[in-house]
Amino acid sequence: MKSIVIQSIVLIFLLGIFSSCDKNYVEPKPVIPGPAGSTGATGTTEVWNISFNNWILPNIFNNASKNCAQSSCHGGTFKPNLTAANAYNSLFETALTGKPVDTVANAGAPENNLLYQKVKSGGSMNDKLPQASYADSILLWLQQGAKNN
Amino acid sequence: MNLKFSRLVLPFVALMLSGVCLHAQDTTAVAEEKPVKDKRPVKNAFDSNWLINSQTMVVPTRNTLEFDINHRFGPLKNGVKDMYGLYAPSNIRLGLTYTPMNSLQLGAGMTKEKMMYDFDVKWNPLPQTRSGSFPVFITYFGNLVIEGGENSVNWTLPDISGNDSIVNKKFPEYTDRFSYFNQLIIGRKITDRISIQVAPSHAHYNLIDTMANKGIIHDNFAISAGGRVKFYGEMSIIFEYFHPLTPAEDIKPNFGIGFEANTSAHAFQLFISPYTYIINQRDVVFNKKDPEFISDYSIGFNVTRLWNF
């Protein structure tokens, strides 16, 4: 009887321990590339609420100097179509390579989205971005739920 | 007269002779029985729950309440400026343990550094027996430590209108305050004067900061060894070595040596050691003081008071 009590106490203690066992990291403060004219020594600003239509689209996908949506590229030739009229819906379309943005499948892990995988440092599209670090703002947009805002 | 004397003395002589005969029979009977093994745990393998910064393999007897005062002064390096750390900022733990049944001890404590609350269990299912039928103590010690203190803000991100939209706090979730320590203590009372123990250990942190501590991981392993040598009465030399097996960058091992004096209800330990966090997992995972340099050592003491109910 006594050994059962002892074992129960130890078991409850161990269960209590391992049920709350976790593996988290202290998150670094993200550096968000800001829109043109933003302040900051490195040309960045700390602005939350990434707007797809007012920031992602004009500054990244349809940037005047480095435009993803050229007719020979993502302007209709390759998916996703990143022209202003089609970009948002096209990012959610099922393509041969899968959905570039799939908030359902990657909920809680936006960094696994195909879009971010392509544009992040080391991704095949990273050097096509107007600034390589703009991938961070795409990740933030994904983390905020990839809204059509 | 002689007859009277004979009447008095002879029965005594007869009784004594018969006693001798009976004694001889007893001796024969005992010699034929198998010796009974004494399976009770050996007594006083250590006289305290503490061995400098670690736990000993012993669990006090049932219904023992123990009050602990653990104190670590500042490092010796400032010399007389702060009297070798005696007047430097120090770390203190106050704790209580209770043994509700033989071989199981439950405890809790509070530590000043980072206001840590610890909840402990020590279980000794296999004690060294007096007959030697089981040669060592095998004891489990585990704790859950909750880091208290303010949940301060690490950084914020304002939204487009300048309001804080995202606030990153030191502990994003409550369980990020938790850390754990598990230890298997294997030891032996070799003689009445000498006891030693070895303890493989595991320390887990729910939240780690890889930017502030390069190479830090969630699950850390270490091994320690220590012992006690009584040199006069209830006075002993105590020592301990703790070696992290999976250290992050600049994390150092520990060596501590000191003096212990005991009474039936008290244990008093005075020692020097680089480890000053008192909480085992913090010492193992975060200590950067180097035992190779005497200036990194600190004076510390443990005092325990026992009550038996």
CSV table of C-alpha atoms in Angstrom, one decimal:
chain,number,residue,atom,x,y,z
A,1,MET,CA,0.0,0.0,0.0
A,2,LYS,CA,2.8,2.4,1.0
A,3,SER,CA,4.7,1.7,-2.2
A,4,ILE,CA,1.6,2.5,-4.3
A,5,VAL,CA,1.2,5.8,-2.5
A,6,ILE,CA,4.9,6.6,-3.1
A,7,GLN,CA,4.7,5.6,-6.7
A,8,SER,CA,1.6,7.6,-7.2
A,9,ILE,CA,3.1,10.8,-5.8
A,10,VAL,CA,6.2,10.4,-7.9
A,11,LEU,CA,4.1,9.6,-11.0
A,12,ILE,CA,2.0,12.7,-10.5
A,13,PHE,CA,5.0,14.8,-10.0
A,14,LEU,CA,6.6,13.5,-13.1
A,15,LEU,CA,3.4,13.9,-15.1
A,16,GLY,CA,3.2,17.5,-13.8
A,17,ILE,CA,6.7,18.1,-14.9
A,18,PHE,CA,6.5,16.7,-18.4
A,19,SER,CA,3.1,18.0,-19.2
A,20,SER,CA,4.4,21.5,-19.1
A,21,CYS,CA,7.7,20.7,-20.7
A,22,ASP,CA,8.3,22.9,-23.6
A,23,LYS,CA,11.1,24.1,-26.0
A,24,ASN,CA,10.8,27.8,-26.7
A,25,TYR,CA,13.3,30.4,-27.7
A,26,VAL,CA,13.6,34.1,-26.9
A,27,GLU,CA,12.6,35.8,-30.2
A,28,PRO,CA,14.8,38.5,-31.6
A,29,LYS,CA,13.3,41.8,-32.5
A,30,PRO,CA,12.5,41.6,-36.2
A,31,VAL,CA,14.0,44.1,-38.6
A,32,ILE,CA,11.2,45.1,-40.9
A,33,PRO,CA,12.1,46.8,-44.2
A,34,GLY,CA,10.0,49.8,-44.4
A,35,PRO,CA,8.3,51.7,-47.2
A,36,ALA,CA,10.1,54.3,-49.2
A,37,GLY,CA,10.9,57.4,-47.2
A,38,SER,CA,10.9,55.5,-43.9
A,39,THR,CA,13.3,56.6,-41.2
A,40,GLY,CA,16.2,54.6,-39.8
A,41,ALA,CA,19.9,54.3,-40.3
A,42,THR,CA,19.6,51.2,-42.4
A,43,GLY,CA,16.6,52.3,-44.3
A,44,THR,CA,14.3,50.3,-42.2
A,45,THR,CA,11.5,51.1,-39.9
A,46,GLU,CA,9.7,49.3,-37.2
A,47,VAL,CA,6.2,49.4,-38.5
A,48,TRP,CA,3.8,46.6,-37.8
A,49,ASN,CA,0.7,45.8,-39.7
A,50,ILE,CA,2.1,45.0,-43.1
A,51,SER,CA,-0.3,46.0,-45.8
A,52,PHE,CA,-0.5,43.7,-48.8
A,53,ASN,CA,-1.9,46.3,-51.1
A,54,ASN,CA,0.0,49.3,-49.8
A,55,TRP,CA,3.3,47.8,-49.1
A,56,ILE,CA,4.0,44.3,-50.3
A,57,LEU,CA,2.5,44.9,-53.8
A,58,PRO,CA,4.0,48.3,-54.7
A,59,ASN,CA,7.4,47.8,-53.0
A,60,ILE,CA,8.1,44.2,-53.7
A,61,PHE,CA,6.1,42.5,-56.3
A,62,ASN,CA,5.5,45.5,-58.5
A,63,ASN,CA,8.6,47.5,-57.6
A,64,ALA,CA,9.5,50.0,-60.3
A,65,SER,CA,13.1,48.9,-60.6
A,66,LYS,CA,12.8,45.2,-60.0
A,67,ASN,CA,9.4,44.1,-61.0
A,68,CYS,CA,8.4,40.5,-60.3
A,69,ALA,CA,5.3,40.9,-62.5
A,70,GLN,CA,7.1,41.3,-65.8
A,71,SER,CA,5.3,39.6,-68.6
A,72,SER,CA,8.0,37.1,-69.1
A,73,CYS,CA,8.0,36.1,-65.4
A,74,HIS,CA,5.2,36.4,-62.9
A,75,GLY,CA,3.2,38.8,-65.1
A,76,GLY,CA,1.3,35.8,-66.5
A,77,THR,CA,3.9,33.4,-67.7
A,78,PHE,CA,4.7,31.7,-64.4
A,79,LYS,CA,2.5,31.1,-61.4
A,80,PRO,CA,1.8,32.9,-59.2
A,81,ASN,CA,0.6,35.8,-61.2
A,82,LEU,CA,1.9,38.8,-59.3
A,83,THR,CA,0.2,41.6,-61.2
A,84,ALA,CA,-1.7,44.0,-59.0
A,85,ALA,CA,-5.1,42.7,-60.1
A,86,ASN,CA,-4.2,39.0,-59.7
A,87,ALA,CA,-1.5,38.7,-57.1
A,88,TYR,CA,-3.5,38.1,-53.9
A,89,ASN,CA,-5.8,35.4,-55.4
A,90,SER,CA,-3.0,33.8,-57.4
A,91,LEU,CA,-0.9,33.3,-54.2
A,92,PHE,CA,-3.7,31.1,-52.9
A,93,GLU,CA,-4.2,29.1,-56.1
A,94,THR,CA,-3.0,25.5,-56.3
A,95,ALA,CA,-0.1,25.5,-58.7
A,96,LEU,CA,2.0,22.6,-59.8
A,97,THR,CA,4.4,23.3,-57.0
A,98,GLY,CA,1.6,23.6,-54.4
A,99,LYS,CA,0.0,26.6,-52.9
A,100,PRO,CA,2.6,29.4,-52.5
A,101,VAL,CA,0.6,30.7,-49.5
A,102,ASP,CA,-1.4,28.2,-47.5
A,103,THR,CA,-2.4,29.7,-44.2
A,104,VAL,CA,-4.3,26.6,-43.2
A,105,ALA,CA,-1.6,24.1,-43.7
A,106,ASN,CA,1.0,26.3,-42.3
A,107,ALA,CA,-0.9,27.9,-39.5
A,108,GLY,CA,1.6,28.6,-36.7
A,109,ALA,CA,4.6,28.1,-39.0
A,110,PRO,CA,4.3,30.7,-41.7
A,111,GLU,CA,8.0,30.3,-42.4
A,112,ASN,CA,7.2,27.0,-44.0
A,113,ASN,CA,5.1,28.7,-46.7
A,114,LEU,CA,6.4,28.2,-50.2
A,115,LEU,CA,6.3,31.9,-50.9
A,116,TYR,CA,8.7,32.6,-48.0
A,117,GLN,CA,10.8,29.6,-48.9
A,118,LYS,CA,11.4,31.1,-52.3
A,119,VAL,CA,12.1,34.7,-51.2
A,120,LYS,CA,14.1,34.1,-48.0
A,121,SER,CA,17.8,34.3,-47.9
A,122,GLY,CA,19.1,31.3,-49.9
A,123,GLY,CA,15.8,30.9,-51.7
A,124,SER,CA,15.8,30.9,-55.5
A,125,MET,CA,14.0,34.3,-55.7
A,126,ASN,CA,15.9,36.1,-53.0
A,127,ASP,CA,18.2,37.9,-55.4
A,128,LYS,CA,15.2,39.0,-57.5
A,129,LEU,CA,13.8,41.0,-54.7
A,130,PRO,CA,14.4,44.8,-54.7
A,131,GLN,CA,16.2,44.3,-51.4
A,132,ALA,CA,17.1,40.8,-50.1
A,133,SER,CA,15.9,41.7,-46.6
A,134,TYR,CA,12.4,42.4,-47.9
A,135,ALA,CA,11.7,38.7,-47.4
A,136,ASP,CA,11.3,39.6,-43.7
A,137,SER,CA,8.3,41.8,-44.4
A,138,ILE,CA,6.8,39.0,-46.5
A,139,LEU,CA,7.2,36.7,-43.5
A,140,LEU,CA,5.6,39.3,-41.2
A,141,TRP,CA,2.7,39.6,-43.6
A,142,LEU,CA,2.3,35.8,-43.5
A,143,GLN,CA,2.6,35.8,-39.7
A,144,GLN,CA,-0.2,38.4,-39.5
A,145,GLY,CA,-2.5,36.0,-41.4
A,146,ALA,CA,-1.7,36.9,-45.1
A,147,LYS,CA,-4.6,39.3,-45.3
A,148,ASN,CA,-5.8,41.1,-48.4
A,149,ASN,CA,-5.4,44.4,-46.6
B,1,MET,CA,26.3,-24.9,60.9
B,2,ASN,CA,28.0,-26.8,58.1
B,3,LEU,CA,24.8,-28.4,57.2
B,4,LYS,CA,23.0,-25.1,57.2
B,5,PHE,CA,25.7,-23.6,55.0
B,6,SER,CA,25.5,-26.5,52.6
B,7,ARG,CA,21.8,-26.1,52.3
B,8,LEU,CA,22.2,-22.4,51.4
B,9,VAL,CA,25.2,-22.7,49.0
B,10,LEU,CA,24.5,-25.9,47.2
B,11,PRO,CA,21.4,-24.7,45.4
B,12,PHE,CA,23.3,-21.7,44.1
B,13,VAL,CA,26.1,-23.9,42.9
B,14,ALA,CA,23.6,-26.2,41.3
B,15,LEU,CA,21.9,-23.2,39.7
B,16,MET,CA,25.1,-21.7,38.4
B,17,LEU,CA,26.2,-25.0,37.0
B,18,SER,CA,22.9,-25.5,35.4
B,19,GLY,CA,23.1,-22.0,34.0
B,20,VAL,CA,26.5,-22.8,32.5
B,21,CYS,CA,25.0,-25.8,30.9
B,22,LEU,CA,22.0,-23.9,29.5
B,23,HIS,CA,24.4,-21.2,28.1
B,24,ALA,CA,26.3,-23.9,26.3
B,25,GLN,CA,23.1,-25.2,24.8
B,26,ASP,CA,22.1,-21.6,23.7
B,27,THR,CA,25.4,-21.1,22.0
B,28,THR,CA,25.0,-24.3,20.1
B,29,ALA,CA,21.5,-23.3,19.0
B,30,VAL,CA,22.6,-19.9,17.7
B,31,ALA,CA,25.5,-21.3,15.9
B,32,GLU,CA,23.2,-23.6,13.9
B,33,GLU,CA,20.9,-20.7,12.8
B,34,LYS,CA,21.6,-18.7,9.7
B,35,PRO,CA,22.7,-15.2,10.4
B,36,VAL,CA,19.8,-12.7,9.9
B,37,LYS,CA,20.6,-10.0,7.4
B,38,ASP,CA,20.0,-6.5,8.6
B,39,LYS,CA,18.2,-4.8,5.7
B,40,ARG,CA,17.7,-1.5,7.4
B,41,PRO,CA,19.4,1.5,5.7
B,42,VAL,CA,22.8,2.5,7.0
B,43,LYS,CA,22.7,5.4,9.3
B,44,ASN,CA,24.2,8.8,8.8
B,45,ALA,CA,25.7,8.3,5.4
B,46,PHE,CA,25.5,12.1,5.2
B,47,ASP,CA,24.2,14.3,8.0
B,48,SER,CA,22.5,16.8,5.8
B,49,ASN,CA,20.4,16.9,2.7
B,50,TRP,CA,23.0,19.3,1.2
B,51,LEU,CA,26.5,18.7,-0.1
B,52,ILE,CA,27.6,22.2,-0.9
B,53,ASN,CA,25.5,22.9,-4.0
B,54,SER,CA,24.0,19.5,-4.5
B,55,GLN,CA,21.7,17.1,-2.8
B,56,THR,CA,23.0,14.1,-0.9
B,57,MET,CA,21.8,10.6,-1.4
B,58,VAL,CA,20.1,10.4,2.0
B,59,VAL,CA,16.5,11.0,2.8
B,60,PRO,CA,15.7,11.9,6.4
B,61,THR,CA,13.6,9.5,8.5
B,62,ARG,CA,9.8,9.7,8.3
B,63,ASN,CA,8.1,12.8,9.7
B,64,THR,CA,11.2,15.0,9.6
B,65,LEU,CA,10.7,18.6,8.8
B,66,GLU,CA,13.8,20.4,7.7
B,67,PHE,CA,14.4,24.2,7.4
B,68,ASP,CA,17.2,25.2,5.0
B,69,ILE,CA,19.1,28.4,4.8
B,70,ASN,CA,21.5,28.5,1.8
B,71,HIS,CA,23.6,31.6,1.5
B,72,ARG,CA,26.2,32.6,-1.1
B,73,PHE,CA,28.3,35.7,-0.7
B,74,GLY,CA,29.8,37.6,-3.5
B,75,PRO,CA,33.1,36.6,-5.3
B,76,LEU,CA,36.4,36.9,-3.6
B,77,LYS,CA,37.9,39.0,-6.4
B,78,ASN,CA,37.3,42.5,-4.9
B,79,GLY,CA,39.4,41.7,-1.9
B,80,VAL,CA,39.1,44.0,1.1
B,81,LYS,CA,36.9,46.4,-0.9
B,82,ASP,CA,33.9,44.3,0.0
B,83,MET,CA,35.7,42.0,2.4
B,84,TYR,CA,36.1,39.2,0.0
B,85,GLY,CA,32.5,39.2,-1.0
B,86,LEU,CA,31.0,39.2,2.5
B,87,TYR,CA,29.5,42.6,1.9
B,88,ALA,CA,28.9,42.2,-1.9
B,89,PRO,CA,25.4,41.4,-3.2
B,90,SER,CA,24.6,37.9,-2.2
B,91,ASN,CA,22.2,35.1,-3.0
B,92,ILE,CA,19.9,33.4,-0.4
B,93,ARG,CA,17.5,30.5,-0.5
B,94,LEU,CA,15.1,29.6,2.3
B,95,GLY,CA,13.5,26.2,2.0
B,96,LEU,CA,11.4,23.6,3.8
B,97,THR,CA,11.4,19.9,3.2
B,98,TYR,CA,9.2,17.3,4.8
B,99,THR,CA,9.4,13.5,4.8
B,100,PRO,CA,5.8,12.2,4.8
B,101,MET,CA,7.0,8.6,4.6
B,102,ASN,CA,10.3,6.7,4.7
B,103,SER,CA,12.4,7.2,1.6
B,104,LEU,CA,10.3,10.1,0.2
B,105,GLN,CA,10.9,13.7,0.8
B,106,LEU,CA,9.0,16.7,-0.6
B,107,GLY,CA,10.3,20.2,-0.5
B,108,ALA,CA,9.9,23.8,-1.6
B,109,GLY,CA,12.0,26.9,-1.5
B,110,MET,CA,12.5,30.5,-2.6
B,111,THR,CA,15.7,31.9,-4.0
B,112,LYS,CA,16.6,35.6,-4.2
B,113,GLU,CA,18.3,35.5,-7.5
B,114,LYS,CA,15.6,36.0,-10.1
B,115,MET,CA,13.0,35.2,-7.4
B,116,MET,CA,12.9,31.5,-8.1
B,117,TYR,CA,10.5,29.1,-6.5
B,118,ASP,CA,11.5,25.5,-6.4
B,119,PHE,CA,9.4,22.4,-5.7
B,120,ASP,CA,11.5,19.3,-5.0
B,121,VAL,CA,11.1,15.6,-4.6
B,122,LYS,CA,13.7,13.2,-3.4
B,123,TRP,CA,13.1,9.5,-3.4
B,124,ASN,CA,15.4,6.8,-2.2
B,125,PRO,CA,13.9,3.4,-3.2
B,126,LEU,CA,17.2,1.6,-2.8
B,127,PRO,CA,19.2,2.4,0.3
B,128,GLN,CA,22.5,0.8,1.2
B,129,THR,CA,21.8,-1.8,3.8
B,130,ARG,CA,23.6,-2.3,7.1
B,131,SER,CA,24.3,-5.9,6.3
B,132,GLY,CA,25.8,-5.0,2.9
B,133,SER,CA,23.2,-7.0,1.0
B,134,PHE,CA,22.7,-3.8,-1.1
B,135,PRO,CA,25.9,-1.9,-1.4
B,136,VAL,CA,24.9,1.6,-2.5
B,137,PHE,CA,22.2,4.2,-2.1
B,138,ILE,CA,20.3,4.9,-5.3
B,139,THR,CA,18.3,8.1,-5.0
B,140,TYR,CA,16.3,10.2,-7.4
B,141,PHE,CA,16.2,14.0,-7.0
B,142,GLY,CA,14.0,16.2,-9.1
B,143,ASN,CA,12.7,19.7,-9.1
B,144,LEU,CA,10.5,22.1,-10.9
B,145,VAL,CA,11.6,25.7,-10.7
B,146,ILE,CA,9.4,28.6,-11.5
B,147,GLU,CA,11.2,31.9,-12.2
B,148,GLY,CA,9.3,34.7,-10.6
B,149,GLY,CA,9.8,38.4,-11.0
B,150,GLU,CA,8.4,40.8,-13.5
B,151,ASN,CA,7.5,39.8,-17.0
B,152,SER,CA,9.4,42.6,-18.5
B,153,VAL,CA,9.2,43.8,-22.1
B,154,ASN,CA,11.9,42.6,-24.4
B,155,TRP,CA,10.8,44.7,-27.4
B,156,THR,CA,7.8,46.3,-29.0
B,157,LEU,CA,6.7,47.0,-32.6
B,158,PRO,CA,4.5,50.0,-33.2
B,159,ASP,CA,1.9,50.0,-35.8
B,160,ILE,CA,1.5,52.5,-38.5
B,161,SER,CA,0.0,55.1,-36.1
B,162,GLY,CA,2.8,54.6,-33.5
B,163,ASN,CA,0.9,52.5,-31.0
B,164,ASP,CA,2.5,49.3,-29.7
B,165,SER,CA,1.0,46.6,-31.8
B,166,ILE,CA,3.2,43.7,-30.9
B,167,VAL,CA,4.7,43.5,-27.4
B,168,ASN,CA,7.3,40.7,-26.9
B,169,LYS,CA,7.7,39.9,-23.2
B,170,LYS,CA,10.4,38.1,-21.4
B,171,PHE,CA,8.1,35.2,-20.8
B,172,PRO,CA,5.6,35.0,-23.7
B,173,GLU,CA,3.9,32.0,-22.0
B,174,TYR,CA,3.6,31.2,-18.3
B,175,THR,CA,5.4,27.9,-18.7
B,176,ASP,CA,8.4,29.7,-20.2
B,177,ARG,CA,9.2,30.4,-16.5
B,178,PHE,CA,9.7,26.7,-15.8
B,179,SER,CA,12.9,24.7,-15.6
B,180,TYR,CA,13.5,21.2,-14.4
B,181,PHE,CA,16.3,19.2,-12.8
B,182,ASN,CA,16.6,15.5,-12.6
B,183,GLN,CA,19.4,13.6,-10.9
B,184,LEU,CA,20.2,10.0,-10.1
B,185,ILE,CA,22.4,9.9,-7.0
B,186,ILE,CA,24.5,6.8,-6.5
B,187,GLY,CA,26.6,6.8,-3.4
B,188,ARG,CA,28.0,4.7,-0.6
B,189,LYS,CA,29.0,5.1,3.0
B,190,ILE,CA,32.3,3.4,2.8
B,191,THR,CA,33.3,3.7,6.4
B,192,ASP,CA,31.9,5.6,9.4
B,193,ARG,CA,34.1,8.5,8.3
B,194,ILE,CA,33.9,8.4,4.5
B,195,SER,CA,30.9,8.7,2.2
B,196,ILE,CA,31.0,9.4,-1.5
B,197,GLN,CA,28.4,9.8,-4.2
B,198,VAL,CA,28.2,10.2,-8.0
B,199,ALA,CA,25.3,11.9,-9.7
B,200,PRO,CA,24.4,12.0,-13.4
B,201,SER,CA,22.1,15.0,-14.0
B,202,HIS,CA,19.7,16.5,-16.5
B,203,ALA,CA,18.5,20.1,-16.6
B,204,HIS,CA,15.8,21.4,-18.9
B,205,TYR,CA,14.8,24.9,-19.6
B,206,ASN,CA,11.5,25.6,-21.4
B,207,LEU,CA,12.8,29.0,-22.7
B,208,ILE,CA,16.3,29.7,-23.8
B,209,ASP,CA,18.0,32.8,-25.2
B,210,THR,CA,20.3,31.7,-28.0
B,211,MET,CA,21.3,35.3,-28.6
B,212,ALA,CA,22.6,36.0,-25.1
B,213,ASN,CA,24.0,32.5,-24.6
B,214,LYS,CA,25.7,31.1,-27.6
B,215,GLY,CA,25.4,27.3,-27.9
B,216,ILE,CA,22.7,27.0,-25.3
B,217,ILE,CA,20.3,24.1,-25.6
B,218,HIS,CA,17.1,23.1,-23.9
B,219,ASP,CA,18.3,19.8,-22.4
B,220,ASN,CA,21.6,19.8,-20.7
B,221,PHE,CA,23.5,17.0,-19.0
B,222,ALA,CA,26.1,17.0,-16.3
B,223,ILE,CA,27.8,14.7,-13.9
B,224,SER,CA,28.9,15.4,-10.3
B,225,ALA,CA,30.9,13.7,-7.7
B,226,GLY,CA,31.3,14.5,-4.1
B,227,GLY,CA,31.9,13.3,-0.6
B,228,ARG,CA,32.5,13.7,3.1
B,229,VAL,CA,35.4,12.8,5.3
B,230,LYS,CA,34.9,13.1,9.0
B,231,PHE,CA,38.1,14.1,10.7
B,232,TYR,CA,37.0,14.7,14.3
B,233,GLY,CA,33.8,13.8,16.0
B,234,GLU,CA,31.0,15.4,14.0
B,235,MET,CA,33.2,17.6,11.9
B,236,SER,CA,33.9,16.8,8.3
B,237,ILE,CA,35.6,18.0,5.2
B,238,ILE,CA,33.1,18.1,2.3
B,239,PHE,CA,33.9,18.4,-1.4
B,240,GLU,CA,32.1,18.4,-4.7
B,241,TYR,CA,32.8,18.6,-8.4
B,242,PHE,CA,30.2,19.3,-11.0
B,243,HIS,CA,31.0,18.9,-14.7
B,244,PRO,CA,28.5,20.1,-17.5
B,245,LEU,CA,28.6,17.6,-20.3
B,246,THR,CA,26.7,19.7,-22.8
B,247,PRO,CA,27.9,23.3,-21.9
B,248,ALA,CA,27.1,26.4,-23.9
B,249,GLU,CA,29.9,28.8,-24.7
B,250,ASP,CA,32.0,29.9,-21.7
B,251,ILE,CA,30.1,27.7,-19.3
B,252,LYS,CA,32.4,26.4,-16.5
B,253,PRO,CA,32.4,23.4,-14.2
B,254,ASN,CA,32.2,23.7,-10.4
B,255,PHE,CA,34.5,22.7,-7.6
B,256,GLY,CA,33.6,23.3,-4.1
B,257,ILE,CA,35.3,22.4,-0.8
B,258,GLY,CA,34.4,23.2,2.7
B,259,PHE,CA,33.8,22.2,6.3
B,260,GLU,CA,30.7,20.6,7.9
B,261,ALA,CA,29.7,20.5,11.6
B,262,ASN,CA,26.7,18.6,12.8
B,263,THR,CA,24.6,18.2,15.9
B,264,SER,CA,21.6,15.9,16.1
B,265,ALA,CA,19.3,18.6,14.8
B,266,HIS,CA,21.6,20.9,12.8
B,267,ALA,CA,24.0,20.8,10.0
B,268,PHE,CA,26.3,23.7,9.3
B,269,GLN,CA,28.4,23.8,6.1
B,270,LEU,CA,30.9,26.5,5.3
B,271,PHE,CA,32.7,26.3,1.9
B,272,ILE,CA,34.0,28.1,-1.2
B,273,SER,CA,32.7,27.4,-4.6
B,274,PRO,CA,32.3,29.3,-7.9
B,275,TYR,CA,28.6,28.2,-8.1
B,276,THR,CA,26.4,30.8,-6.5
B,277,TYR,CA,22.9,30.3,-8.1
B,278,ILE,CA,21.9,27.6,-5.5
B,279,ILE,CA,19.3,26.3,-7.9
B,280,ASN,CA,21.1,23.3,-9.6
B,281,GLN,CA,19.9,23.9,-13.1
B,282,ARG,CA,21.0,27.5,-13.1
B,283,ASP,CA,24.5,26.5,-11.8
B,284,VAL,CA,24.9,23.8,-14.4
B,285,VAL,CA,23.6,25.7,-17.4
B,286,PHE,CA,24.6,29.3,-16.7
B,287,ASN,CA,27.7,29.4,-14.5
B,288,LYS,CA,30.5,31.3,-16.2
B,289,LYS,CA,32.8,31.6,-13.1
B,290,ASP,CA,35.9,29.6,-13.6
B,291,PRO,CA,37.0,27.2,-10.8
B,292,GLU,CA,40.6,27.6,-12.0
B,293,PHE,CA,40.7,31.1,-10.7
B,294,ILE,CA,40.4,31.6,-6.9
B,295,SER,CA,39.1,35.1,-7.5
B,296,ASP,CA,35.9,33.6,-9.0
B,297,TYR,CA,35.1,31.6,-5.9
B,298,SER,CA,32.6,32.8,-3.4
B,299,ILE,CA,32.2,31.9,0.3
B,300,GLY,CA,28.9,30.2,1.0
B,301,PHE,CA,27.1,28.4,3.8
B,302,ASN,CA,24.2,26.0,4.3
B,303,VAL,CA,22.4,25.7,7.6
B,304,THR,CA,19.7,23.1,8.2
B,305,ARG,CA,17.5,22.6,11.2
B,306,LEU,CA,15.6,19.4,11.7
B,307,TRP,CA,12.5,18.7,13.7
B,308,ASN,CA,11.0,15.2,14.2
B,309,PHE,CA,7.4,14.7,14.8
